[in-house]
Amino acid sequence: MTTWNLNATKHHVLICNGSSCMRKGGEEATQAIRNKVTELNLDEAVHTTRTRCNGRCKDAPVAIVYPSGDWYKQVTETVAHRIVEEHLAGGCIIKESLIYEYDQNGFISPENSDSIEGIDKVKSNA
């Protein structure tokens, strides 16, 4: 196993490789992101990690960009390339592919999102 020095890293991309994401192109999304990072010479600035399930199976495959906390849905090869080119290299969020973005109050869905809301993690005792 490799131990990377991440001192120059500006972005961490978590790419879901859970079973639903893998059935819907998770491997292809992972490779597309990693190949584009290398193609644009961003290997020092961008670190990628394969994860297991991130809990948004209906939006599979999912990629999450940190430190901004932006969650992307249905990451095809085209969306993967846009994440790297536009978001990671260019600083522009791809709004039409966004599930969640992070603000001071936590994760929020963008206006006019067509993603399902999902099940609440904590049930109300009201």
Coordinates of N, CA and C in Angstrom, one line a residue:
M1 N 0.8 -1.2 0.0 CA 0.0 0.0 0.0 C 0.9 1.2 0.0
T2 N 0.4 2.3 -0.7 CA 1.2 3.5 -0.8 C 0.7 4.5 0.3
T3 N 1.6 5.3 0.8 CA 1.3 6.4 1.7 C 1.7 7.6 1.0
W4 N 0.7 8.4 0.5 CA 0.9 9.6 -0.3 C 1.2 10.8 0.6
N5 N 2.0 11.7 0.2 CA 2.2 13.0 0.8 C 1.2 13.9 0.2
L6 N 0.2 14.3 0.9 CA -0.9 15.1 0.4 C -0.8 16.6 0.7
N7 N 0.4 17.1 1.0 CA 0.6 18.5 1.4 C 0.1 19.5 0.3
A8 N 0.3 19.1 -1.0 CA -0.1 20.0 -2.1 C -1.5 19.8 -2.6
T9 N -2.2 18.8 -2.0 CA -3.6 18.5 -2.4 C -4.6 19.6 -2.1
K10 N -5.3 19.9 -3.1 CA -6.4 21.0 -3.0 C -7.8 20.4 -3.0
H11 N -7.9 19.2 -3.6 CA -9.2 18.6 -3.7 C -9.1 17.1 -3.5
H12 N -10.1 16.6 -2.8 CA -10.2 15.1 -2.6 C -11.6 14.7 -3.2
V13 N -11.5 13.8 -4.2 CA -12.7 13.3 -4.8 C -13.0 11.9 -4.3
L14 N -14.1 11.7 -3.7 CA -14.6 10.4 -3.3 C -15.5 9.8 -4.3
I15 N -15.2 8.7 -4.9 CA -15.9 8.1 -6.0 C -16.6 6.8 -5.5
C16 N -17.9 6.8 -5.5 CA -18.6 5.6 -5.0 C -18.3 4.4 -5.8
N17 N -17.9 3.3 -5.2 CA -17.8 2.0 -5.9 C -18.6 1.0 -5.1
G18 N -19.7 1.4 -4.5 CA -20.6 0.5 -3.9 C -21.4 -0.3 -5.0
S19 N -22.1 -1.3 -4.7 CA -22.7 -2.2 -5.7 C -23.7 -1.5 -6.6
S20 N -24.5 -0.6 -6.2 CA -25.4 0.1 -7.1 C -24.6 1.0 -8.1
C21 N -23.6 1.7 -7.6 CA -22.8 2.6 -8.4 C -22.0 1.8 -9.4
M22 N -21.5 0.6 -9.0 CA -20.7 -0.2 -9.9 C -21.6 -0.7 -11.0
R23 N -22.8 -1.1 -10.7 CA -23.8 -1.6 -11.8 C -24.1 -0.5 -12.8
K24 N -24.0 0.8 -12.3 CA -24.4 1.9 -13.2 C -23.2 2.6 -13.7
G25 N -22.0 2.1 -13.7 CA -20.9 2.7 -14.4 C -19.8 3.3 -13.4
G26 N -19.8 2.9 -12.2 CA -18.9 3.4 -11.2 C -17.4 3.2 -11.5
E27 N -17.1 2.1 -12.1 CA -15.7 1.8 -12.5 C -15.3 2.8 -13.6
E28 N -16.2 2.9 -14.6 CA -15.9 3.8 -15.7 C -15.8 5.3 -15.2
A29 N -16.6 5.7 -14.3 CA -16.6 7.0 -13.7 C -15.2 7.2 -13.0
T30 N -14.9 6.2 -12.2 CA -13.6 6.3 -11.5 C -12.4 6.5 -12.4
Q31 N -12.4 5.6 -13.5 CA -11.3 5.7 -14.4 C -11.3 7.0 -15.2
A32 N -12.5 7.5 -15.6 CA -12.6 8.7 -16.3 C -12.0 9.9 -15.5
I33 N -12.4 10.0 -14.2 CA -11.9 11.0 -13.4 C -10.4 10.9 -13.2
R34 N -9.9 9.8 -12.9 CA -8.5 9.6 -12.7 C -7.7 9.9 -14.0
N35 N -8.2 9.4 -15.1 CA -7.5 9.7 -16.4 C -7.4 11.1 -16.7
K36 N -8.5 11.8 -16.5 CA -8.6 13.3 -16.8 C -7.7 14.1 -15.8
V37 N -7.6 13.7 -14.6 CA -6.7 14.3 -13.6 C -5.3 14.2 -14.1
T38 N -4.9 13.0 -14.6 CA -3.5 12.8 -15.1 C -3.3 13.5 -16.3
E39 N -4.3 13.5 -17.3 CA -4.1 14.2 -18.5 C -3.9 15.7 -18.3
L40 N -4.6 16.3 -17.3 CA -4.4 17.7 -17.1 C -3.3 18.1 -16.0
N41 N -2.5 17.0 -15.7 CA -1.4 17.2 -14.8 C -1.8 17.8 -13.4
L42 N -2.9 17.2 -12.9 CA -3.5 17.6 -11.7 C -3.2 16.6 -10.5
D43 N -2.4 15.6 -10.8 CA -2.2 14.6 -9.8 C -1.7 15.1 -8.5
E44 N -0.9 16.1 -8.4 CA -0.5 16.6 -7.1 C -1.6 17.4 -6.4
A45 N -2.5 18.0 -7.2 CA -3.5 18.9 -6.6 C -4.8 18.1 -6.3
V46 N -5.0 16.9 -6.9 CA -6.3 16.2 -6.8 C -6.0 14.8 -6.3
H47 N -6.6 14.4 -5.2 CA -6.4 13.0 -4.7 C -7.8 12.3 -4.9
T48 N -7.8 11.1 -5.4 CA -9.1 10.4 -5.5 C -9.1 9.1 -4.6
T49 N -10.3 8.8 -4.1 CA -10.4 7.6 -3.3 C -11.7 6.9 -3.7
R50 N -11.6 5.6 -3.9 CA -12.8 4.8 -4.1 C -13.4 4.5 -2.8
T51 N -14.7 4.7 -2.7 CA -15.4 4.4 -1.5 C -16.4 3.2 -1.7
R52 N -17.0 2.8 -0.6 CA -18.1 1.9 -0.7 C -19.4 2.8 -0.7
C53 N -20.5 2.3 -0.4 CA -21.8 3.0 -0.6 C -21.8 4.3 0.2
N54 N -22.2 5.4 -0.5 CA -22.3 6.7 0.1 C -23.8 7.1 0.3
G55 N -24.7 6.1 0.1 CA -26.1 6.3 0.5 C -27.0 7.1 -0.4
R56 N -26.6 7.2 -1.7 CA -27.4 7.9 -2.7 C -27.5 7.0 -3.9
C57 N -27.9 5.7 -3.7 CA -28.0 4.7 -4.8 C -28.9 5.1 -6.0
K58 N -29.9 5.8 -5.7 CA -30.8 6.3 -6.8 C -30.1 7.3 -7.7
D59 N -29.0 7.9 -7.3 CA -28.3 8.9 -8.1 C -27.0 8.3 -8.6
A60 N -26.8 7.0 -8.6 CA -25.6 6.3 -9.0 C -25.2 6.5 -10.4
P61 N -23.9 6.5 -10.6 CA -22.8 6.6 -9.7 C -22.6 8.0 -9.1
V62 N -22.1 8.1 -7.9 CA -21.9 9.4 -7.2 C -20.4 9.7 -7.0
A63 N -20.1 11.0 -7.1 CA -18.7 11.5 -6.8 C -18.9 12.7 -5.9
I64 N -18.0 12.8 -4.9 CA -18.1 13.9 -3.9 C -16.8 14.6 -3.9
V65 N -16.8 15.9 -4.1 CA -15.6 16.7 -4.1 C -15.5 17.5 -2.8
Y66 N -14.3 17.3 -2.2 CA -14.0 18.1 -1.0 C -12.7 18.9 -1.2
P67 N -12.6 20.0 -0.6 CA -13.2 20.4 0.7 C -14.6 21.1 0.5
S68 N -15.0 21.4 -0.8 CA -16.2 22.1 -1.0 C -17.5 21.4 -0.6
G69 N -17.4 20.0 -0.6 CA -18.6 19.3 -0.1 C -19.7 19.2 -1.2
D70 N -19.3 19.1 -2.5 CA -20.3 19.0 -3.6 C -20.4 17.6 -4.0
W71 N -21.7 17.1 -4.0 CA -22.1 15.8 -4.4 C -22.6 15.8 -5.8
Y72 N -22.0 15.0 -6.7 CA -22.5 14.8 -8.1 C -23.1 13.5 -8.3
K73 N -24.2 13.5 -9.2 CA -25.0 12.3 -9.5 C -24.7 11.9 -10.9
Q74 N -25.1 10.6 -11.1 CA -25.1 10.0 -12.4 C -23.8 10.4 -13.2
V75 N -22.7 10.1 -12.6 CA -21.4 10.5 -13.2 C -21.0 9.5 -14.3
T76 N -21.3 10.0 -15.5 CA -20.9 9.3 -16.7 C -19.5 9.8 -17.1
E77 N -18.9 9.3 -18.1 CA -17.6 9.7 -18.5 C -17.6 11.2 -18.8
T78 N -18.6 11.7 -19.5 CA -18.7 13.1 -19.8 C -18.8 14.0 -18.5
V79 N -19.6 13.6 -17.6 CA -19.8 14.3 -16.3 C -18.4 14.2 -15.6
A80 N -17.8 13.1 -15.6 CA -16.5 12.9 -14.9 C -15.5 13.9 -15.5
H81 N -15.4 14.0 -16.8 CA -14.5 15.0 -17.4 C -14.8 16.4 -17.0
R82 N -16.1 16.7 -17.0 CA -16.5 18.1 -16.6 C -16.2 18.4 -15.1
I83 N -16.3 17.4 -14.3 CA -16.0 17.6 -12.9 C -14.5 18.0 -12.8
V84 N -13.6 17.3 -13.5 CA -12.2 17.6 -13.4 C -11.9 18.9 -14.1
E85 N -12.4 19.1 -15.3 CA -12.1 20.3 -16.1 C -12.7 21.6 -15.5
E86 N -14.0 21.5 -15.2 CA -14.7 22.7 -14.8 C -14.6 23.0 -13.3
H87 N -14.8 21.9 -12.5 CA -14.9 22.1 -11.1 C -13.4 22.1 -10.5
L88 N -12.7 21.0 -10.7 CA -11.4 20.9 -10.0 C -10.4 21.9 -10.6
A89 N -10.3 22.0 -12.0 CA -9.4 22.9 -12.6 C -9.9 24.3 -12.7
G90 N -11.2 24.5 -12.9 CA -11.7 25.8 -13.2 C -12.5 26.4 -12.1
G91 N -12.8 25.7 -11.1 CA -13.5 26.3 -9.9 C -15.0 26.5 -10.1
C92 N -15.6 25.9 -11.2 CA -17.1 26.1 -11.4 C -17.8 24.8 -11.1
I93 N -18.8 25.0 -10.3 CA -19.7 23.8 -9.9 C -20.6 23.5 -11.1
I94 N -20.8 22.2 -11.4 CA -21.7 21.8 -12.4 C -23.1 21.6 -11.8
K95 N -23.9 22.7 -11.9 CA -25.1 22.7 -11.2 C -26.1 21.6 -11.6
E96 N -26.2 21.3 -12.9 CA -27.2 20.4 -13.3 C -26.9 18.9 -12.9
S97 N -25.7 18.7 -12.4 CA -25.3 17.3 -11.9 C -25.2 17.2 -10.4
L98 N -25.6 18.3 -9.7 CA -25.4 18.4 -8.3 C -26.6 17.8 -7.5
I99 N -26.2 17.0 -6.5 CA -27.2 16.5 -5.6 C -27.3 17.4 -4.3
Y100 N -26.1 17.6 -3.8 CA -25.9 18.5 -2.6 C -24.7 19.4 -2.8
E101 N -24.9 20.5 -2.1 CA -23.7 21.4 -1.9 C -23.7 21.7 -0.4
Y102 N -22.5 22.2 0.0 CA -22.4 22.4 1.5 C -22.4 23.9 1.7
D103 N -23.1 24.3 2.8 CA -23.0 25.7 3.2 C -22.9 25.6 4.8
Q104 N -22.9 26.8 5.4 CA -22.7 26.8 6.9 C -23.7 26.0 7.7
N105 N -24.8 25.7 7.1 CA -25.9 24.9 7.8 C -25.8 23.4 7.5
G106 N -24.9 23.0 6.7 CA -24.8 21.6 6.3 C -25.1 21.4 4.8
F107 N -25.4 20.2 4.4 CA -25.7 19.9 3.0 C -27.1 20.3 2.6
I108 N -27.2 21.0 1.5 CA -28.5 21.4 1.0 C -28.6 21.0 -0.5
S109 N -29.8 20.7 -0.9 CA -30.1 20.4 -2.3 C -30.2 21.7 -3.1
P110 N -29.7 21.8 -4.3 CA -29.8 23.0 -5.0 C -31.3 23.2 -5.5
E111 N -31.7 24.4 -5.7 CA -33.1 24.7 -6.2 C -33.3 23.9 -7.5
N112 N -34.5 23.5 -7.7 CA -34.9 22.8 -8.9 C -34.2 21.5 -9.1
S113 N -33.7 20.9 -8.1 CA -33.1 19.6 -8.2 C -34.1 18.5 -8.6
D114 N -33.7 17.6 -9.5 CA -34.6 16.5 -9.8 C -34.3 15.2 -9.1
S115 N -33.3 15.3 -8.1 CA -33.0 14.1 -7.3 C -34.0 13.9 -6.3
I116 N -34.2 12.7 -5.9 CA -35.2 12.4 -4.8 C -34.6 12.9 -3.5
E117 N -35.5 13.3 -2.6 CA -35.1 13.8 -1.3 C -34.4 12.7 -0.5
G118 N -35.0 11.5 -0.5 CA -34.4 10.4 0.3 C -35.1 10.3 1.6
I119 N -34.6 9.3 2.4 CA -35.2 9.0 3.7 C -34.4 9.7 4.7
D120 N -35.1 10.3 5.7 CA -34.5 11.0 6.8 C -33.6 10.0 7.6
K121 N -32.4 10.4 8.0 CA -31.5 9.6 8.8 C -32.0 9.4 10.2
V122 N -32.6 10.4 10.8 CA -33.1 10.4 12.1 C -34.6 10.7 12.1
K123 N -35.4 9.8 12.7 CA -36.8 9.9 12.7 C -37.2 10.9 13.9
S124 N -38.2 11.7 13.6 CA -38.8 12.6 14.5 C -39.6 11.9 15.6
N125 N -39.5 12.3 16.9 CA -40.2 11.8 18.0 C -41.5 12.6 18.3
A126 N -41.9 13.4 17.3 CA -43.1 14.2 17.5 C -44.4 13.5 17.7

